[in-house]
PDB file of C-alpha atoms in Angstrom:
ATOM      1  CA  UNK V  71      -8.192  -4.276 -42.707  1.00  0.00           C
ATOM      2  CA  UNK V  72      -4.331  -4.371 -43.464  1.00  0.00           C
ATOM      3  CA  UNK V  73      -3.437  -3.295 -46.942  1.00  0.00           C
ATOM      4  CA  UNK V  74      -0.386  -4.626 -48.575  1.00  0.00           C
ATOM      5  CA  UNK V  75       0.705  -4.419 -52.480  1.00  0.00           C
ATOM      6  CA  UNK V  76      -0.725  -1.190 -54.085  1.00  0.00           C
ATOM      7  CA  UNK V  77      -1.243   0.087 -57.438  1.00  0.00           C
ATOM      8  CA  UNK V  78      -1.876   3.541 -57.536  1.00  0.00           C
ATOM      9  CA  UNK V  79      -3.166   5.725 -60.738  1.00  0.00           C
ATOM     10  CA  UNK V  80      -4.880   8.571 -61.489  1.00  0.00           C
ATOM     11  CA  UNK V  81      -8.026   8.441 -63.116  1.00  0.00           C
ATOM     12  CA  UNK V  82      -8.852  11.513 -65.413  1.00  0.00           C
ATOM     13  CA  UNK V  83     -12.556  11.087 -65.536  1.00  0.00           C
ATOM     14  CA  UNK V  84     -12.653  11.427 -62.068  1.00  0.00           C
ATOM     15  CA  UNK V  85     -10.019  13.380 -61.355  1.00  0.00           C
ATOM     16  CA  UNK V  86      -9.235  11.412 -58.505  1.00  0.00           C
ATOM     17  CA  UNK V  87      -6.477   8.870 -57.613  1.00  0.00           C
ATOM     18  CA  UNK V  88      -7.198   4.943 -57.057  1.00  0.00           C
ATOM     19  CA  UNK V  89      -5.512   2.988 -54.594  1.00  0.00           C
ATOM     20  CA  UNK V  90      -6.115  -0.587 -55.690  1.00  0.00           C
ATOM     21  CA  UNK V  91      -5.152  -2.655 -52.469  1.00  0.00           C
ATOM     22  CA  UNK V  92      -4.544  -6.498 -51.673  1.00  0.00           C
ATOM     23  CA  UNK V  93      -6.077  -6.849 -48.644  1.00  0.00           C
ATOM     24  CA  UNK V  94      -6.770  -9.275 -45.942  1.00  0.00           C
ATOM     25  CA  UNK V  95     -10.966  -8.979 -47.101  1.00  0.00           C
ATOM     26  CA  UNK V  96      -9.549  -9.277 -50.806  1.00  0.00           C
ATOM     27  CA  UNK V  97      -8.585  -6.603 -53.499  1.00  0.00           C
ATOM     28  CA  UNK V  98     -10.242  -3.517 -52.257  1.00  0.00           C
ATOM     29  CA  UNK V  99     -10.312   0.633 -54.286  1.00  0.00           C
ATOM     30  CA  UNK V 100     -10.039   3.454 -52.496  1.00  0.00           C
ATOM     31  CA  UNK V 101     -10.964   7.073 -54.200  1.00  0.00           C
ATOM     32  CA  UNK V 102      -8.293   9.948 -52.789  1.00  0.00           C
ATOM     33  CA  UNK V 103      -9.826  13.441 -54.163  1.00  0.00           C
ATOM     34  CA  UNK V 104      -6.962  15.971 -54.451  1.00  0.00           C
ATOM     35  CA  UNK V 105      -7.705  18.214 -51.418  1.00  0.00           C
ATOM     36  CA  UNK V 106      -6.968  15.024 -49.179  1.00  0.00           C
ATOM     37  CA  UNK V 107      -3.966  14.202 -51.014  1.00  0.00           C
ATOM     38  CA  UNK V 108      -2.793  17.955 -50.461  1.00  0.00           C
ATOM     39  CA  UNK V 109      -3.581  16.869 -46.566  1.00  0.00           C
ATOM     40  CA  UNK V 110      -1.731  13.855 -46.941  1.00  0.00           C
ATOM     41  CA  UNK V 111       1.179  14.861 -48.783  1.00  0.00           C
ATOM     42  CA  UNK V 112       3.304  17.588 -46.897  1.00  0.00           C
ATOM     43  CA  UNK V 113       3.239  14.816 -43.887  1.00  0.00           C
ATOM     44  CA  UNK V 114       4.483  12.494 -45.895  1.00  0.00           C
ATOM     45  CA  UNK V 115       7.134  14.123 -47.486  1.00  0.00           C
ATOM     46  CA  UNK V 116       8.406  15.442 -43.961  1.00  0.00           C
ATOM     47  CA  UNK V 117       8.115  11.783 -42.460  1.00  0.00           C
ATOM     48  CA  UNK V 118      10.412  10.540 -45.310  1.00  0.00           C
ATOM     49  CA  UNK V 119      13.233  13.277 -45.243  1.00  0.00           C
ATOM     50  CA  UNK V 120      12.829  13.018 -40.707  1.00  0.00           C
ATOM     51  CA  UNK V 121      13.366   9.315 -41.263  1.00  0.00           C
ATOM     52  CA  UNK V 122      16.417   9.626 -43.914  1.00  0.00           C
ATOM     53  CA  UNK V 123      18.150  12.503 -41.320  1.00  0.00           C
ATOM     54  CA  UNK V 124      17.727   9.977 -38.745  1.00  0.00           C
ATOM     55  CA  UNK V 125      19.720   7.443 -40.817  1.00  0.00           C
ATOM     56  CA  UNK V 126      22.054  10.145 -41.687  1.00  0.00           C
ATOM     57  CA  UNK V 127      22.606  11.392 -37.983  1.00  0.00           C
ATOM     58  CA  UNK V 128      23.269   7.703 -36.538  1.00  0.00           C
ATOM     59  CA  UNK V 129      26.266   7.247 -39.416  1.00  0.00           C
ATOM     60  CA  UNK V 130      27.703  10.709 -38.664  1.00  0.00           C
ATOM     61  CA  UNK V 131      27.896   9.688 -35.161  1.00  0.00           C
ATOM     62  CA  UNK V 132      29.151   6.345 -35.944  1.00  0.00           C
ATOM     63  CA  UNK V 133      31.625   8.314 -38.180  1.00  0.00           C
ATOM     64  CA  UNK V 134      32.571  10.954 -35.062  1.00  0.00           C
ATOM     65  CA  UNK V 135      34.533   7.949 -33.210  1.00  0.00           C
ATOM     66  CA  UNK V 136      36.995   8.111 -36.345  1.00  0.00           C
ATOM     67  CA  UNK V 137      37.552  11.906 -36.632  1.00  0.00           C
ATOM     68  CA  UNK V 138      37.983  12.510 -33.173  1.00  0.00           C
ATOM     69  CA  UNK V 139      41.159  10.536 -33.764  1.00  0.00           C
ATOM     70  CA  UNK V 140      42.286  13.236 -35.749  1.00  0.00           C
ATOM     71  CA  UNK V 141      44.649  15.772 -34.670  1.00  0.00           C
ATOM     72  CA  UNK V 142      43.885  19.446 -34.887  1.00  0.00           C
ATOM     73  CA  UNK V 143      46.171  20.079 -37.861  1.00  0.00           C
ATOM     74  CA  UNK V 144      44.597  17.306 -39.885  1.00  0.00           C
ATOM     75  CA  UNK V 145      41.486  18.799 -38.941  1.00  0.00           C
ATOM     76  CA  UNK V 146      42.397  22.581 -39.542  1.00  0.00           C
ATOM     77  CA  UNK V 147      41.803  22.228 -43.394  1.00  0.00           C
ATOM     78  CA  UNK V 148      38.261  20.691 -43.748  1.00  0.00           C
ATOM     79  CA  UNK V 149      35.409  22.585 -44.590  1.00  0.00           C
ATOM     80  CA  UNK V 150      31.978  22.268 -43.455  1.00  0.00           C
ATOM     81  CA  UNK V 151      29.658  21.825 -46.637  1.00  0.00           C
ATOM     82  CA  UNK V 152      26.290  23.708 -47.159  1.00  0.00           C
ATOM     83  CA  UNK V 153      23.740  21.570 -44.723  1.00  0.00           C
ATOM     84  CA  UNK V 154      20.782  23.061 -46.729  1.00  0.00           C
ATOM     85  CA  UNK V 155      21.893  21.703 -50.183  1.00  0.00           C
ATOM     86  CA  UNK V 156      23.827  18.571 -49.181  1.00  0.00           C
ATOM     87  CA  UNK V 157      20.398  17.713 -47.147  1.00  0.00           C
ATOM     88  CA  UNK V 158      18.677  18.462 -50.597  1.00  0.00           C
ATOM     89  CA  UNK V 159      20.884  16.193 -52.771  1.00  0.00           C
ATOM     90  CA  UNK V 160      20.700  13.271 -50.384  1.00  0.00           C
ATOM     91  CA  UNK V 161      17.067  13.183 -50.499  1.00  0.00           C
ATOM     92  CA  UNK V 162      16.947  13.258 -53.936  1.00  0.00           C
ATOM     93  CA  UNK V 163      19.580  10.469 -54.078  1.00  0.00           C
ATOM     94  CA  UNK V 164      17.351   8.647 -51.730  1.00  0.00           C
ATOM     95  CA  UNK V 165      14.499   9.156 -54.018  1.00  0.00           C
ATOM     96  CA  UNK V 166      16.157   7.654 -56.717  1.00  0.00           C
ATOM     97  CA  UNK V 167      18.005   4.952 -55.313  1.00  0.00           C
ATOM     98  CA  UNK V 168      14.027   4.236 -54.114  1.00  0.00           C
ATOM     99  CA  UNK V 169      12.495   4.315 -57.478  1.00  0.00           C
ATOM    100  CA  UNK V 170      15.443   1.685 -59.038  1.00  0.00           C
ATOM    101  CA  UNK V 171      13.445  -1.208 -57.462  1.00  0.00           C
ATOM    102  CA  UNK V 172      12.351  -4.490 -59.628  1.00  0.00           C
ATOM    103  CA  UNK V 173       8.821  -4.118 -60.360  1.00  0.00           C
ATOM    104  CA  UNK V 174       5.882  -6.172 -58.844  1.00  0.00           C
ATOM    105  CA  UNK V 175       2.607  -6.989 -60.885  1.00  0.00           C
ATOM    106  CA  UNK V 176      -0.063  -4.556 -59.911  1.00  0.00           C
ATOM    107  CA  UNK V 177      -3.550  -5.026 -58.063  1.00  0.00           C
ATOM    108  CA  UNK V 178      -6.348  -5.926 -60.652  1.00  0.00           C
ATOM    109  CA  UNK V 179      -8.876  -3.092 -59.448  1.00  0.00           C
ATOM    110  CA  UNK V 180     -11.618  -5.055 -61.537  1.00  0.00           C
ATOM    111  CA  UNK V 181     -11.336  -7.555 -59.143  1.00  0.00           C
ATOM    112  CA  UNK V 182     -11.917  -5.638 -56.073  1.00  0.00           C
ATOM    113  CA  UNK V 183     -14.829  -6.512 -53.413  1.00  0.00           C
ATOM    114  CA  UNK V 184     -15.462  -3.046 -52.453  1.00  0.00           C
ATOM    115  CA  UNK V 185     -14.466   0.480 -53.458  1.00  0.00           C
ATOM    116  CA  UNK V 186     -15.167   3.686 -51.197  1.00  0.00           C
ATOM    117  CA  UNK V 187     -13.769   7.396 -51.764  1.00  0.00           C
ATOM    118  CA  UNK V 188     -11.722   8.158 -48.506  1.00  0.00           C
ATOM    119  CA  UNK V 189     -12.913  10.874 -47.060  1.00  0.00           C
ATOM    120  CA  UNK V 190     -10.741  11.179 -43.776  1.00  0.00           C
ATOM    121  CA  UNK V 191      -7.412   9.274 -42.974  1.00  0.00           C
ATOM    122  CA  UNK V 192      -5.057   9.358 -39.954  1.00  0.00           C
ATOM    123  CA  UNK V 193      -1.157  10.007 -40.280  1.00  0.00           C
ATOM    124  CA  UNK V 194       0.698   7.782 -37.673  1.00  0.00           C
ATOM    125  CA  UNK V 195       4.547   8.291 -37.505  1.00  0.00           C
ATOM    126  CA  UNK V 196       6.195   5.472 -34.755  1.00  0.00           C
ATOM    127  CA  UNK V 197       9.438   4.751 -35.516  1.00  0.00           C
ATOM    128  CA  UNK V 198      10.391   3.658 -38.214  1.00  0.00           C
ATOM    129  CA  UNK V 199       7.251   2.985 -40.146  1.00  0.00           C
ATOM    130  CA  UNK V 200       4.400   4.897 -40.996  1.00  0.00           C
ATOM    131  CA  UNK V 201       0.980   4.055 -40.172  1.00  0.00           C
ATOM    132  CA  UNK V 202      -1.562   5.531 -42.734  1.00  0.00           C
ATOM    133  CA  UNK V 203      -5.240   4.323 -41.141  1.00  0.00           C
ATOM    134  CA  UNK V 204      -7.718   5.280 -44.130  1.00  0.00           C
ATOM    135  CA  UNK V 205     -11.193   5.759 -42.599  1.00  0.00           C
ATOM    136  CA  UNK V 206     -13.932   3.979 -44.527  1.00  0.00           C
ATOM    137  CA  UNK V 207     -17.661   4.394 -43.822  1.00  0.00           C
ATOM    138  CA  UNK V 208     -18.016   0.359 -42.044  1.00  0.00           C
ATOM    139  CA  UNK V 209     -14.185  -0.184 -41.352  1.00  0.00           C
ATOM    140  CA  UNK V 210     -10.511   1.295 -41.370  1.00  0.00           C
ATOM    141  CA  UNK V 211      -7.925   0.347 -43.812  1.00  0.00           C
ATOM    142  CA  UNK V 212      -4.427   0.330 -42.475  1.00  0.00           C
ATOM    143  CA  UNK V 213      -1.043   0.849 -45.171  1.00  0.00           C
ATOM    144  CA  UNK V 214       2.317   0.207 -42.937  1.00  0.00           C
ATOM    145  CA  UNK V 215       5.054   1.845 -44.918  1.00  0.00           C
ATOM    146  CA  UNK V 216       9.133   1.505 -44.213  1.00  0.00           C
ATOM    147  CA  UNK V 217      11.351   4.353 -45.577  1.00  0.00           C
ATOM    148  CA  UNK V 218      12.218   3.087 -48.734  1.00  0.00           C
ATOM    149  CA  UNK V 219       8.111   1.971 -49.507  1.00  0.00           C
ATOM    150  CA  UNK V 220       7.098   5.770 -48.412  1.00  0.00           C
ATOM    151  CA  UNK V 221      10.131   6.752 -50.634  1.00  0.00           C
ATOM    152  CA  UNK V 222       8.196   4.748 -53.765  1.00  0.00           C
ATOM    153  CA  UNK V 223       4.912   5.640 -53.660  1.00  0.00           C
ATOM    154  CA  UNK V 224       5.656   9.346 -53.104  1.00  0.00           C
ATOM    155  CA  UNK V 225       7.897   8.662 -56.078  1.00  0.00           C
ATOM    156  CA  UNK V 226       4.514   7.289 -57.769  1.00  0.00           C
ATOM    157  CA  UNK V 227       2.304   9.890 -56.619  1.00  0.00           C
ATOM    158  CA  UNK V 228       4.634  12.865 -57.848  1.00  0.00           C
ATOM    159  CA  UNK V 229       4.657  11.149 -61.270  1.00  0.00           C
ATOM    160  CA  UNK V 230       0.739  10.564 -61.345  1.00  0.00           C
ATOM    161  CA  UNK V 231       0.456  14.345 -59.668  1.00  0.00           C
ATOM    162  CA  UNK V 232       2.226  15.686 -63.263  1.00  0.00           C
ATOM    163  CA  UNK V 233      -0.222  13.416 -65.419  1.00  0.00           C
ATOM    164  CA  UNK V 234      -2.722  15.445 -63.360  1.00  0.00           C
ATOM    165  CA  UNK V 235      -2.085  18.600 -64.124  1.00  0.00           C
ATOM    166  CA  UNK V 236      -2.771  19.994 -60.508  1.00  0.00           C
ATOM    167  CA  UNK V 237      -0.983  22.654 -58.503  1.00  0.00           C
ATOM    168  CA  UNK V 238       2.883  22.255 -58.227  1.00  0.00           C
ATOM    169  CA  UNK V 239       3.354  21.661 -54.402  1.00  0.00           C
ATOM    170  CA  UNK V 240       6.435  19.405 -54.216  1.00  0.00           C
ATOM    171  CA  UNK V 241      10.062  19.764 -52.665  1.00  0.00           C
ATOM    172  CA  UNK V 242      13.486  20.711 -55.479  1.00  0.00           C
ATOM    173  CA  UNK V 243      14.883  17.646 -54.063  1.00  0.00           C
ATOM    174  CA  UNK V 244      11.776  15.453 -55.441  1.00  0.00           C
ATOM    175  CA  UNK V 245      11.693  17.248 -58.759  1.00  0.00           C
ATOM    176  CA  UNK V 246      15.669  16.648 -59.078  1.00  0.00           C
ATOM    177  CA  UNK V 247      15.170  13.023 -58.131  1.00  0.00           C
ATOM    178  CA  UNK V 248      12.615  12.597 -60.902  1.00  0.00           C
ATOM    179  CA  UNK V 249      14.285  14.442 -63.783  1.00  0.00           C
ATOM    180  CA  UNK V 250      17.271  12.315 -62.957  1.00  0.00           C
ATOM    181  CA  UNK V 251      14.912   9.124 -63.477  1.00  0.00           C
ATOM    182  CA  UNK V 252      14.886   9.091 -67.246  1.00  0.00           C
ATOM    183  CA  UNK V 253      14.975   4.948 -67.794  1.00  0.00           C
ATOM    184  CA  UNK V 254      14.262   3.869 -64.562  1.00  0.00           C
ATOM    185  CA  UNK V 255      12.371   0.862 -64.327  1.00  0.00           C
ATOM    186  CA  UNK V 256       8.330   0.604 -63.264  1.00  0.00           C
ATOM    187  CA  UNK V 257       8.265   1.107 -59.271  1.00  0.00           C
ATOM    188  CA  UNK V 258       7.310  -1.624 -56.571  1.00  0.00           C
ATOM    189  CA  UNK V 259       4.144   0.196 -56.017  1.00  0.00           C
ATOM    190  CA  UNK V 260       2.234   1.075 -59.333  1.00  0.00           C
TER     191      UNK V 260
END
């Protein structure tokens, strides 16, 4: 079953998150329990910031045609900035440039035609989208995610992670995107 529009939220009772999916079956819920998440998440986040150096790596070379044109003198004064903390503060700027996107209305979980807690899920990296194949008992749900979709649910998840309460386990440059996110709007993905 493809998903498409999600509304994620953690649920304290349960202390588990809830994926409420449109689907091609219909709204469906799916349970993630924190250990899977903790599975999950560390792919994720290394998927998003591969897939943004990839971006960043095809402009540089685009940009390499133009400074070879240079002359030695012109190039004698620039300095190479710190890789480690530019890399930082361009993921965070991708993580907020993410976040600013116009809302969609959220998945009515009370209207959802089945509900199973995930128990096992596959992380499928081609290109550039993500394949996340959540393994149900009678079927497989399937979430394709670009960049910039990745970029807002992790956004969503880091937010819902805090309401948690639950072991700190995320990167500076996600924590600088989100404490430079005072009035940004509601997210694509809920």
């Amino acid at each position: 079953m493809q998903l498409t529009r999600l509304t994620t939220q953690y649920v304290e009772n349960e202390d588990r998150f809830l994926i409420s999916a449109d689907s091609d079956v219909g709204v469906v819920k799916l349970w993630l329990t924190q250990r899977l998440l903790k599975r999950l998440l560390p792919h994720l986040i290394d998927w998003v910031g591969r897939s943004s150096e990839t971006v960043l790596t095809e402009q540089s070379q685009s940009s390499a045609h133009t400074e070879n044109a240079q002359s030695p003198q012109d190039k004698a004064g620039d300095t190479e900035p710190d890789a480690g903390s530019n890399d930082s503060n361009q993921q965070a700027a991708s993580q907020m440039v993410a976040q600013y996107r116009k809302p969609v209305q959220g998945v009515d979980a009370e209207k959802a035609v089945m509900s199973c807690l995930v128990h096992t899920l596959k992380f499928q990296p081609r290109d550039k989208i993500l394949r996340i194949q959540f393994e149900l008992p009678d079927d497989e749900a399937v979430l394709l995610l670009q960049e910039e979709h990745a970029r807002i649910w992790l956004g969503v998840l880091y937010r819902h992670w805090q309401q948690a309460q639950w072991p700190d386990i995320w990167p500076d440059w996600m924590k600088q995107a989100q404490r430079m996110r005072p009035t940004a709007p509601a997210t694509l993905m809920h």
